[in-house]
Coordinates of C-alpha atoms and ligand atoms in Angstrom, one line a residue:
X279 CA -98.6 6.2 197.9
X280 CA -100.9 7.7 200.5
X281 CA -100.2 11.2 201.8
X282 CA -101.6 10.7 205.3
X283 CA -99.0 8.0 206.1
X284 CA -96.3 9.2 208.4
X285 CA -92.6 8.6 207.7
X286 CA -92.6 6.2 210.6
X287 CA -95.4 4.1 209.0
X288 CA -93.6 4.0 205.7
X289 CA -90.3 3.0 207.3
X290 CA -92.1 0.3 209.2
X291 CA -93.7 -0.9 206.0
X292 CA -90.3 -1.0 204.3
X293 CA -89.0 -3.2 207.1
X294 CA -92.0 -5.5 206.9
X295 CA -91.4 -5.8 203.1
X296 CA -87.7 -6.6 203.7
X297 CA -88.8 -9.3 206.2
X298 CA -91.3 -10.7 203.7
X299 CA -88.7 -10.8 201.0
X300 CA -86.3 -12.7 203.2
X301 CA -89.0 -15.1 204.2
X302 CA -90.5 -16.0 200.8
X303 CA -87.4 -15.4 198.6
X304 CA -86.8 -13.0 195.8
X305 CA -88.8 -14.8 193.0
X306 CA -92.0 -15.2 195.0
X307 CA -91.6 -11.7 196.3
X308 CA -91.3 -10.2 192.9
X309 CA -94.1 -12.3 191.5
X310 CA -96.7 -11.2 194.1
X311 CA -95.5 -8.4 196.4
X312 CA -93.5 -5.8 194.6
X313 CA -96.4 -3.4 194.0
X314 CA -98.3 -4.0 197.2
X315 CA -98.9 -0.7 198.9
X316 CA -99.6 0.4 202.4
X317 CA -102.9 2.3 202.6
X318 CA -103.2 2.9 206.3
X319 CA -102.7 1.7 209.9
X320 CA -105.7 2.0 212.3
X321 CA -105.4 0.5 215.7
X322 CA -104.7 -3.2 215.3
X323 CA -105.5 -3.2 211.6
X324 CA -103.2 -2.7 208.7
X325 CA -104.7 -1.9 205.3
X326 CA -102.7 -2.9 202.2
X327 CA -103.6 -2.7 198.5
X328 CA -102.7 -4.5 195.3
X329 CA -103.5 -3.8 191.7
X330 CA -105.8 -6.7 190.7
X331 CA -108.4 -8.9 192.3
X332 CA -106.5 -11.9 191.3
X333 CA -103.4 -10.8 193.2
X334 CA -105.6 -10.1 196.2
X335 CA -107.1 -13.6 196.2
X336 CA -103.8 -15.3 195.6
X337 CA -102.1 -13.4 198.4
X338 CA -105.0 -13.9 200.7
X339 CA -105.1 -17.7 200.2
X340 CA -101.4 -18.3 200.1
X341 CA -99.6 -15.6 202.1
X342 CA -102.1 -14.0 204.5
X343 CA -100.5 -15.6 207.5
X344 CA -96.9 -14.7 206.4
X345 CA -97.8 -11.0 205.8
X346 CA -99.4 -10.8 209.3
X347 CA -96.5 -12.4 211.1
X348 CA -94.1 -10.1 209.3
X349 CA -96.1 -7.2 210.6
X350 CA -96.3 -8.6 214.0
X351 CA -92.5 -8.9 214.1
X352 CA -92.4 -5.1 213.7
X353 CA -95.4 -4.3 215.8
X354 CA -97.0 -6.8 218.1
X355 CA -100.3 -4.8 218.3
X356 CA -101.3 -5.6 214.8
X357 CA -103.8 -8.5 214.6
X358 CA -105.5 -8.0 211.3
X359 CA -104.5 -7.4 207.7
X360 CA -107.1 -6.1 205.2
X361 CA -106.2 -6.4 201.6
X362 CA -108.0 -4.2 199.0
X363 CA -107.8 -3.8 195.3
X364 CA -106.7 -0.3 194.2
X365 CA -109.2 1.6 192.2
X366 CA -108.7 2.5 188.5
X367 CA -107.5 6.0 189.2
X368 CA -104.2 5.0 190.7
X369 CA -103.4 2.4 188.1
X370 CA -101.2 3.1 185.1
X371 CA -103.1 4.9 182.4
X372 CA -102.9 2.1 179.9
X373 CA -105.0 -0.2 181.9
X374 CA -107.1 2.1 183.9
X375 CA -110.2 2.1 181.7
X376 CA -110.6 -1.7 181.9
X377 CA -113.4 -3.0 184.0
X378 CA -112.3 -4.5 187.3
X379 CA -114.0 -7.8 187.1
X380 CA -112.0 -10.7 188.3
X381 CA -109.9 -12.4 185.7
X382 CA -109.7 -15.5 187.9
X383 CA -110.1 -16.1 191.5
X384 CA -107.5 -18.1 193.5
X385 CA -109.5 -20.9 195.1
X386 CA -107.3 -23.6 196.3
X387 CA -104.6 -26.0 195.4
X388 CA -100.9 -25.4 194.8
X389 CA -100.1 -23.8 191.6
X390 CA -96.6 -24.4 190.2
X391 CA -94.4 -21.7 188.7
X392 CA -93.4 -21.4 185.0
X393 CA -90.6 -23.8 185.5
X394 CA -92.9 -26.5 186.9
X395 CA -92.0 -25.8 190.5
X396 CA -93.5 -23.4 192.9
X397 CA -92.3 -19.9 192.1
X398 CA -89.1 -19.1 193.8
X399 CA -88.6 -22.5 195.4
X400 CA -85.7 -24.3 193.8
X401 CA -86.4 -27.9 193.3
X402 CA -84.1 -30.7 192.2
X403 CA -84.3 -31.1 188.5
X404 CA -85.0 -34.4 186.9
X405 CA -81.6 -34.5 185.4
X406 CA -79.7 -32.6 188.0
X407 CA -76.1 -32.0 187.0
X408 CA -73.5 -34.0 188.7
X409 CA -72.3 -33.8 192.3
X410 CA -74.4 -31.1 194.0
X411 CA -73.6 -33.0 197.2
X412 CA -70.0 -32.1 197.1
X413 CA -70.8 -28.4 196.6
X414 CA -73.0 -28.5 199.7
X415 CA -70.3 -30.4 201.6
X416 CA -67.9 -27.5 200.9
X417 CA -70.4 -25.1 202.4
X418 CA -71.5 -23.5 199.1
X419 CA -74.6 -21.3 198.8
X420 CA -77.7 -23.2 197.5
X421 CA -77.8 -23.7 193.8
X422 CA -80.9 -23.6 191.6
X423 CA -80.9 -26.4 189.0
X424 CA -82.9 -24.3 186.6
X425 CA -80.0 -21.8 186.3
X426 CA -77.7 -23.5 183.8
X427 CA -76.2 -22.8 180.5
X428 CA -78.9 -24.7 178.6
X429 CA -81.7 -22.4 179.9
X430 CA -79.7 -19.2 179.4
X431 CA -80.8 -17.3 176.3
X432 CA -78.0 -15.5 174.5
X433 CA -78.5 -12.2 172.8
X434 CA -76.4 -9.2 171.9
X435 CA -76.5 -7.7 175.4
X436 CA -75.1 -10.8 177.1
X437 CA -73.2 -12.7 174.5
X438 CA -69.8 -11.6 175.8
X439 CA -70.5 -12.5 179.4
X440 CA -72.0 -15.8 178.2
X441 CA -68.9 -16.7 176.1
X442 CA -66.5 -15.8 178.9
X443 CA -68.5 -17.8 181.5
X444 CA -68.6 -20.8 179.2
X445 CA -64.9 -20.5 178.6
X446 CA -64.1 -20.3 182.3
X447 CA -66.4 -23.2 183.1
X448 CA -64.6 -25.4 180.6
X449 CA -61.1 -24.9 181.9
X450 CA -59.5 -28.0 183.2
X451 CA -57.2 -28.2 186.2
X452 CA -53.7 -27.2 185.1
X453 CA -54.8 -25.3 182.0
X454 CA -54.0 -21.6 181.5
X455 CA -56.6 -19.2 182.6
X456 CA -57.5 -16.7 179.9
X457 CA -59.7 -14.5 182.0
X458 CA -58.8 -14.4 185.6
X459 CA -60.6 -13.0 187.5
X460 CA -63.7 -12.9 185.4
X461 CA -65.9 -10.0 186.6
X462 CA -69.5 -9.7 185.4
X463 CA -71.6 -6.7 186.3
X464 CA -75.1 -5.7 185.5
X465 CA -78.3 -4.2 187.0
X466 CA -80.8 -6.3 188.9
X467 CA -82.5 -9.2 187.1
X468 CA -80.2 -9.3 184.0
X469 CA -78.9 -12.8 184.5
X470 CA -75.7 -12.5 186.7
X471 CA -76.8 -15.2 189.1
X472 CA -78.0 -17.3 186.3
X473 CA -74.6 -17.2 184.6
X474 CA -72.6 -17.8 187.8
X475 CA -74.7 -20.8 188.8
X476 CA -74.3 -22.1 185.3
X477 CA -70.5 -21.9 185.7
X478 CA -70.8 -23.8 188.9
X479 CA -73.0 -26.6 187.6
X480 CA -71.0 -27.0 184.5
X481 CA -67.7 -27.0 186.3
X482 CA -68.8 -29.5 188.9
X483 CA -70.0 -31.8 186.2
X484 CA -66.4 -32.4 185.2
X485 CA -64.6 -35.2 187.0
X486 CA -61.6 -33.4 188.6
X487 CA -63.1 -30.0 189.2
X488 CA -64.2 -28.3 192.4
X489 CA -66.3 -25.2 192.0
X490 CA -67.6 -23.4 195.0
X491 CA -70.4 -20.8 194.6
X492 CA -70.8 -18.4 197.5
X493 CA -72.8 -15.2 197.8
X494 CA -70.6 -12.4 199.3
X495 CA -72.9 -12.6 202.3
X496 CA -72.3 -16.3 202.7
X497 CA -68.6 -15.7 202.3
X498 CA -68.7 -13.2 205.2
X499 CA -70.9 -15.4 207.3
X500 CA -68.8 -18.5 206.8
X501 CA -65.7 -16.7 207.6
X502 CA -67.0 -15.0 210.7
X503 CA -68.5 -18.2 212.0
X504 CA -65.3 -20.0 211.3
X505 CA -63.5 -17.4 213.3
X506 CA -65.9 -17.8 216.2
X507 CA -65.5 -21.5 216.1
X508 CA -61.8 -21.0 215.8
X509 CA -61.4 -23.0 212.7
X510 CA -60.7 -20.2 210.3
X511 CA -57.8 -22.2 209.1
X512 CA -60.0 -25.1 208.1
X513 CA -62.2 -22.6 206.2
X514 CA -59.2 -21.3 204.4
X515 CA -58.1 -24.8 203.5
X516 CA -61.5 -25.5 202.0
X517 CA -61.1 -22.3 199.9
X518 CA -57.7 -23.2 198.8
X519 CA -58.7 -26.7 197.9
X520 CA -61.1 -25.7 195.1
X521 CA -60.2 -24.7 191.6
X522 CA -62.9 -22.3 190.8
X523 CA -64.3 -19.8 193.3
X524 CA -67.5 -18.1 192.3
X525 CA -68.7 -15.1 194.3
X526 CA -72.1 -13.5 193.7
X527 CA -73.3 -10.0 194.7
X528 CA -69.8 -8.8 195.7
X529 CA -71.3 -5.3 196.4
X530 CA -72.5 -6.7 199.7
X531 CA -69.0 -7.5 200.9
X532 CA -68.3 -5.4 204.0
X533 CA -66.2 -5.3 207.1
X534 CA -62.4 -4.8 207.4
X535 CA -61.6 -8.3 208.4
X536 CA -63.6 -10.2 205.8
X537 CA -62.3 -7.8 203.2
X538 CA -58.8 -8.5 204.2
X539 CA -59.6 -12.2 204.1
X540 CA -61.3 -11.9 200.7
X541 CA -58.3 -10.0 199.4
X542 CA -56.0 -12.7 200.6
X543 CA -58.1 -15.5 199.2
X544 CA -58.4 -13.8 195.9
X545 CA -54.7 -13.2 195.6
X546 CA -53.7 -16.7 196.7
X547 CA -56.2 -18.4 194.4
X548 CA -55.2 -16.3 191.4
X549 CA -51.5 -16.7 192.1
X550 CA -52.0 -20.5 192.4
X551 CA -53.6 -20.5 188.9
X552 CA -57.2 -21.0 190.2
X553 CA -60.1 -19.4 188.5
X554 CA -62.1 -16.7 190.3
X555 CA -65.5 -15.5 189.0
X556 CA -67.3 -12.5 190.5
X557 CA -70.6 -10.8 189.9
X558 CA -71.7 -7.4 191.2
X559 CA -74.2 -4.7 190.3
X560 CA -71.5 -2.2 189.4
X561 CA -68.0 -2.1 187.9
X562 CA -65.0 -2.8 190.1
X563 CA -64.1 0.9 190.4
X564 CA -67.5 1.7 191.9
X565 CA -67.4 -0.9 194.7
X566 CA -67.2 1.7 197.4
X567 CA -67.2 -0.7 200.3
X568 CA -64.3 -2.8 198.9
X569 CA -60.8 -1.7 199.4
X570 CA -58.7 -0.3 196.7
X571 CA -56.3 -3.2 196.3
X572 CA -59.1 -5.7 195.8
X573 CA -60.8 -3.4 193.3
X574 CA -57.7 -3.1 191.2
X575 CA -57.1 -6.8 191.3
X576 CA -60.7 -7.4 190.2
X577 CA -60.3 -4.9 187.4
X578 CA -57.2 -6.6 186.2
X579 CA -58.9 -9.6 184.8
X580 CA -61.8 -9.5 182.3
X581 CA -64.6 -7.1 183.2
X582 CA -67.8 -7.6 181.2
X583 CA -71.1 -5.9 181.5
X584 CA -74.5 -7.5 180.7
X585 CA -76.7 -4.8 179.1
X586 CA -80.4 -4.6 179.5
X587 CA -82.5 -7.3 177.8
X588 CA -83.8 -6.0 174.5
X589 CA -87.3 -6.7 173.4
X590 CA -86.2 -9.5 171.1
X591 CA -84.2 -11.2 173.9
X592 CA -87.2 -10.8 176.3
X593 CA -89.4 -12.5 173.8
X594 CA -86.9 -15.4 173.4
X595 CA -86.7 -15.8 177.2
X596 CA -90.5 -15.8 177.5
X597 CA -90.7 -18.4 174.7
X598 CA -88.2 -20.7 176.4
X599 CA -89.9 -20.3 179.7
X600 CA -93.3 -21.2 178.3
X601 CA -91.8 -24.2 176.6
X602 CA -90.3 -25.3 179.9
X603 CA -93.6 -24.8 181.7
X604 CA -95.5 -26.8 179.1
X605 CA -93.4 -29.9 179.9
X606 CA -95.3 -29.9 183.3
X607 CA -98.5 -28.1 182.3
X608 CA -99.3 -29.1 178.7
X609 CA -102.5 -27.1 178.8
X610 CA -100.5 -23.9 179.4
X611 CA -100.8 -22.1 176.1
X612 CA -99.8 -18.5 175.7
X613 CA -100.6 -17.1 172.3
X614 CA -97.9 -15.2 170.4
X615 CA -99.7 -11.8 170.7
X616 CA -99.8 -12.2 174.4
X617 CA -96.1 -13.0 174.5
X618 CA -95.2 -10.0 172.4
X619 CA -97.4 -7.8 174.5
X620 CA -95.4 -8.9 177.6
X621 CA -92.1 -8.7 175.9
X622 CA -92.9 -5.2 174.8
X623 CA -94.4 -3.8 177.9
X624 CA -92.8 -5.5 180.9
X625 CA -89.6 -3.8 181.9
X626 CA -86.1 -5.0 180.9
X627 CA -85.8 -7.0 184.1
X628 CA -85.8 -10.8 183.9
X629 CA -87.5 -11.2 187.3
X630 CA -90.5 -9.3 186.2
X631 CA -90.8 -11.5 183.1
X632 CA -90.8 -14.5 185.3
X633 CA -93.3 -12.8 187.6
X634 CA -95.6 -12.1 184.7
X635 CA -95.6 -15.6 183.4
X636 CA -96.1 -17.1 186.9
X637 CA -99.3 -15.1 187.2
X638 CA -100.6 -16.2 183.8
X639 CA -99.8 -19.8 184.6
X640 CA -101.5 -19.5 188.0
X641 CA -104.6 -18.1 186.2
X642 CA -104.6 -20.8 183.6
X643 CA -104.2 -23.6 186.3
X644 CA -107.0 -22.2 188.5
X645 CA -109.6 -21.4 185.9
X646 CA -108.6 -23.4 182.8
X647 CA -109.6 -20.2 180.9
X648 CA -107.7 -19.4 177.8
X649 CA -105.0 -16.8 178.1
X650 CA -106.2 -13.8 176.1
X651 CA -104.5 -10.5 175.5
X652 CA -107.2 -8.8 177.7
X653 CA -106.5 -11.1 180.6
X654 CA -102.8 -10.6 180.3
X655 CA -103.1 -6.8 180.2
X656 CA -105.2 -7.0 183.4
X657 CA -103.0 -9.4 185.3
X658 CA -99.6 -7.9 184.5
X659 CA -100.5 -4.2 184.4
X660 CA -98.6 -3.4 187.6
X661 CA -95.4 -4.8 186.1
X662 CA -95.8 -2.6 183.0
X663 CA -93.7 0.5 182.9
X664 CA -96.0 3.5 182.9
X665 CA -95.9 5.3 179.6
X666 CA -93.8 8.5 179.6
X667 CA -96.1 11.4 179.9
X668 CA -93.8 13.7 178.2
X669 CA -90.8 13.1 176.0
X670 CA -87.8 14.9 177.6
X671 CA -84.9 15.9 175.3
X672 CA -81.3 15.5 176.3
X673 CA -80.6 19.1 175.1
X674 CA -83.3 20.4 177.4
X675 CA -81.8 18.5 180.4
X676 CA -78.4 20.0 179.6
X677 CA -79.9 23.5 179.3
X678 CA -81.7 23.3 182.6
X679 CA -78.9 21.8 184.5
X680 CA -76.4 24.3 183.1
X681 CA -78.6 27.2 184.1
X682 CA -79.2 25.8 187.6
X683 CA -75.5 25.4 188.3
X684 CA -74.5 28.6 186.5
X685 CA -72.3 27.0 183.9
X686 CA -72.8 26.9 180.1
X687 CA -74.1 24.0 178.1
X688 CA -70.8 24.1 176.3
X689 CA -69.0 23.4 179.6
X690 CA -71.1 20.3 180.1
X691 CA -70.1 19.0 176.7
X692 CA -66.4 20.1 177.0
X693 CA -63.6 18.0 178.4
X694 CA -63.1 20.4 181.4
X695 CA -62.6 18.5 184.6
X696 CA -62.9 21.2 187.2
X697 CA -65.3 20.3 190.1
X698 CA -67.8 23.1 189.3
X699 CA -68.3 21.5 185.9
X700 CA -67.8 17.8 186.6
X701 CA -70.7 17.5 189.1
X702 CA -73.3 19.3 187.0
X703 CA -72.2 17.2 184.0
X704 CA -72.7 14.0 186.1
X705 CA -76.1 15.2 187.2
X706 CA -77.1 15.9 183.7
X707 CA -76.0 12.5 182.5
X708 CA -77.9 10.9 185.4
X709 CA -81.1 12.8 184.5
X710 CA -80.6 11.8 180.9
X711 CA -80.5 8.2 181.9
X712 CA -83.5 8.2 184.3
X713 CA -85.8 10.6 182.3
X714 CA -85.2 9.4 178.7
X715 CA -85.0 6.0 177.1
X716 CA -81.6 6.7 175.5
X717 CA -78.9 4.1 175.9
X718 CA -75.7 4.8 177.7
X719 CA -73.6 5.0 174.5
X720 CA -76.2 7.4 173.0
X721 CA -76.0 9.6 176.1
X722 CA -72.2 9.5 175.9
X723 CA -72.3 10.7 172.3
X724 CA -74.6 13.6 173.2
X725 CA -72.3 14.7 175.9
X726 CA -69.4 15.5 173.7
X727 CA -68.6 12.0 172.5
X728 CA -67.9 10.4 175.8
X729 CA -67.6 6.7 176.4
X730 CA -70.6 4.8 177.8
X731 CA -68.6 3.7 180.9
X732 CA -68.2 7.4 181.8
X733 CA -71.9 7.8 181.7
X734 CA -72.4 4.7 183.7
X735 CA -69.9 5.9 186.3
X736 CA -71.8 9.3 186.5
X737 CA -75.1 7.6 187.0
X738 CA -73.9 5.4 189.7
X739 CA -72.0 8.2 191.4
X740 CA -75.1 10.4 191.6
X741 CA -77.3 7.5 192.7
X742 CA -74.9 6.9 195.5
X743 CA -74.6 10.5 196.5
X744 CA -78.4 11.0 196.4
X745 CA -78.7 8.3 199.0
X746 CA -76.5 10.2 201.5
X747 CA -76.9 13.8 200.6
X748 CA -80.4 15.3 201.1
X749 CA -79.5 18.7 199.7
X750 CA -78.4 17.1 196.4
X751 CA -81.4 14.8 196.4
X752 CA -83.7 17.9 196.7
X753 CA -81.8 19.7 193.9
X754 CA -82.3 16.8 191.7
X755 CA -86.0 16.5 192.5
X756 CA -86.4 20.2 191.7
X757 CA -84.6 19.7 188.3
X758 CA -86.8 16.7 187.6
X759 CA -89.9 18.7 188.3
X760 CA -88.8 21.6 186.0
X761 CA -88.1 19.1 183.2
X762 CA -91.4 17.3 183.6
X763 CA -93.5 20.4 183.7
Ligands
LIG55 P1 -79.3 -11.0 188.6 O1 -78.5 -12.0 189.4 O2 -78.5 -10.3 187.6 O3 -80.1 -10.0 189.4 P2 -80.8 -13.3 187.8 O4 -79.7 -14.2 187.2 O5 -81.3 -13.7 189.1 O6 -80.4 -11.8 187.8 O7 -82.0 -13.3 186.7 C1 -83.3 -12.9 187.0 C2 -84.3 -13.9 186.3 O8 -84.2 -13.6 184.9 C3 -83.9 -15.3 186.5 O9 -85.1 -16.0 186.6 C4 -83.1 -15.7 185.3 O10 -83.2 -17.0 185.0 C5 -83.8 -14.8 184.2 N1 -82.9 -14.4 183.1 C6 -82.1 -13.4 183.1 N2 -81.3 -13.4 182.0 C7 -81.7 -14.5 181.3 C8 -81.3 -15.1 180.1 N3 -80.4 -14.5 179.3 N4 -81.9 -16.2 179.7 C9 -82.8 -16.8 180.5 N5 -83.2 -16.3 181.7 C10 -82.7 -15.2 182.1
LIG56 MG1 -78.3 -12.1 191.5

């Protein structure tokens, strides 16, 4: 990021990105815009940069207008966007030495995404599961036909969540609910929405089943607008008339009245023997904006976490994506070494995998050139996690954190629960998670044999605090710097 940019510029840029994300949708945004950077604002001109020439031409020919209007919504003086390619120096070390010649230039014509549709734009599938119309009539959030059980790849990190979702989707009216509510949590891009929509499609394909999928935002919005139109009762009737309620991204549920309504709906559905399925980015106990009674009700069913996608699972997902894409683009051929390169180097997030394949597909469609390892390295390098410069050891983190807070390393590993030890311990766990590649269970073991959920709780706690507490944020930055020296 550029040092001469003011905080106001950066804030404005963040708002422009948020607008852009809302306009083009998550999948398109993550394919093309995640690593776009603001270089400067001069008079009526905004300068932005991206990592490759291909990205630049693609954005220029497809999204130039959008980017400009999003800027103008923030600042009406802006009339021009200049898009440049960042020079080798600022790119991740692995790819920096490569010549910057264009891999392929975006010329014209629509290129379809890896699933045979334009990236991020859900299209009706050829054999769309039954009765999407009814779901819409109930006011459900839009469903993507690609997100179904058949396209979900099962591995160790998600098999439990998958099995529970399947079980829940197969329950008939009047049968006993085994897991109610079913609560699935995981970080971004790990397949929560995919599983929840799968439950919805599968449930609605059954003759006497009514499954409603709502994002928490849609739930709030529907309820608030029903209140305004004074037909909240009708809205409640709709909710009570369904037999499976699926709520995505519950961490966004806010507001006293909608919370109360959600709590009421949850209780009455569960008590009436209806299934509730919920996804969020954290465990129930960490849903700070949700009130205590709802949290404990949610925690009272089955709570499952989807872990990060391991390399093997990433490879399987890529393979199945390529196979799906080939149904529409038979010439799309990604050699196995390229797939293993992507599986190895692109982060554990399913969205980045999709983004990487979308770019290769766009390249292949535009130029007809074969997809080589070199081309892949060049095109996806900004999605590649930069290599760790230095291996940081957990012991060292414990030592430095203990010293900083004037406790002993033994205190951090002990079971003492006094505040002067608990917070430093949480900070050390957090640093172990963000600065090393160790898994949560492994970190737990190294902290006196604690459970991985304790580590997860610590990490989330600190992440949350850092957002509100600049003193703590600065302390953590200082600790990080010491460790990385
Ligand atoms: P979340 O809702 O957890 O943020 P999504 O369900 O939107 O994540 O998943 C992000 C992308 O990764 C989607 O394109 C999804 O289809 C894909 N994905 C994630 N997990 C899997 C999986 N196990 N099998 C196939 N695709 C997956
Ligand atoms: Mg999601």
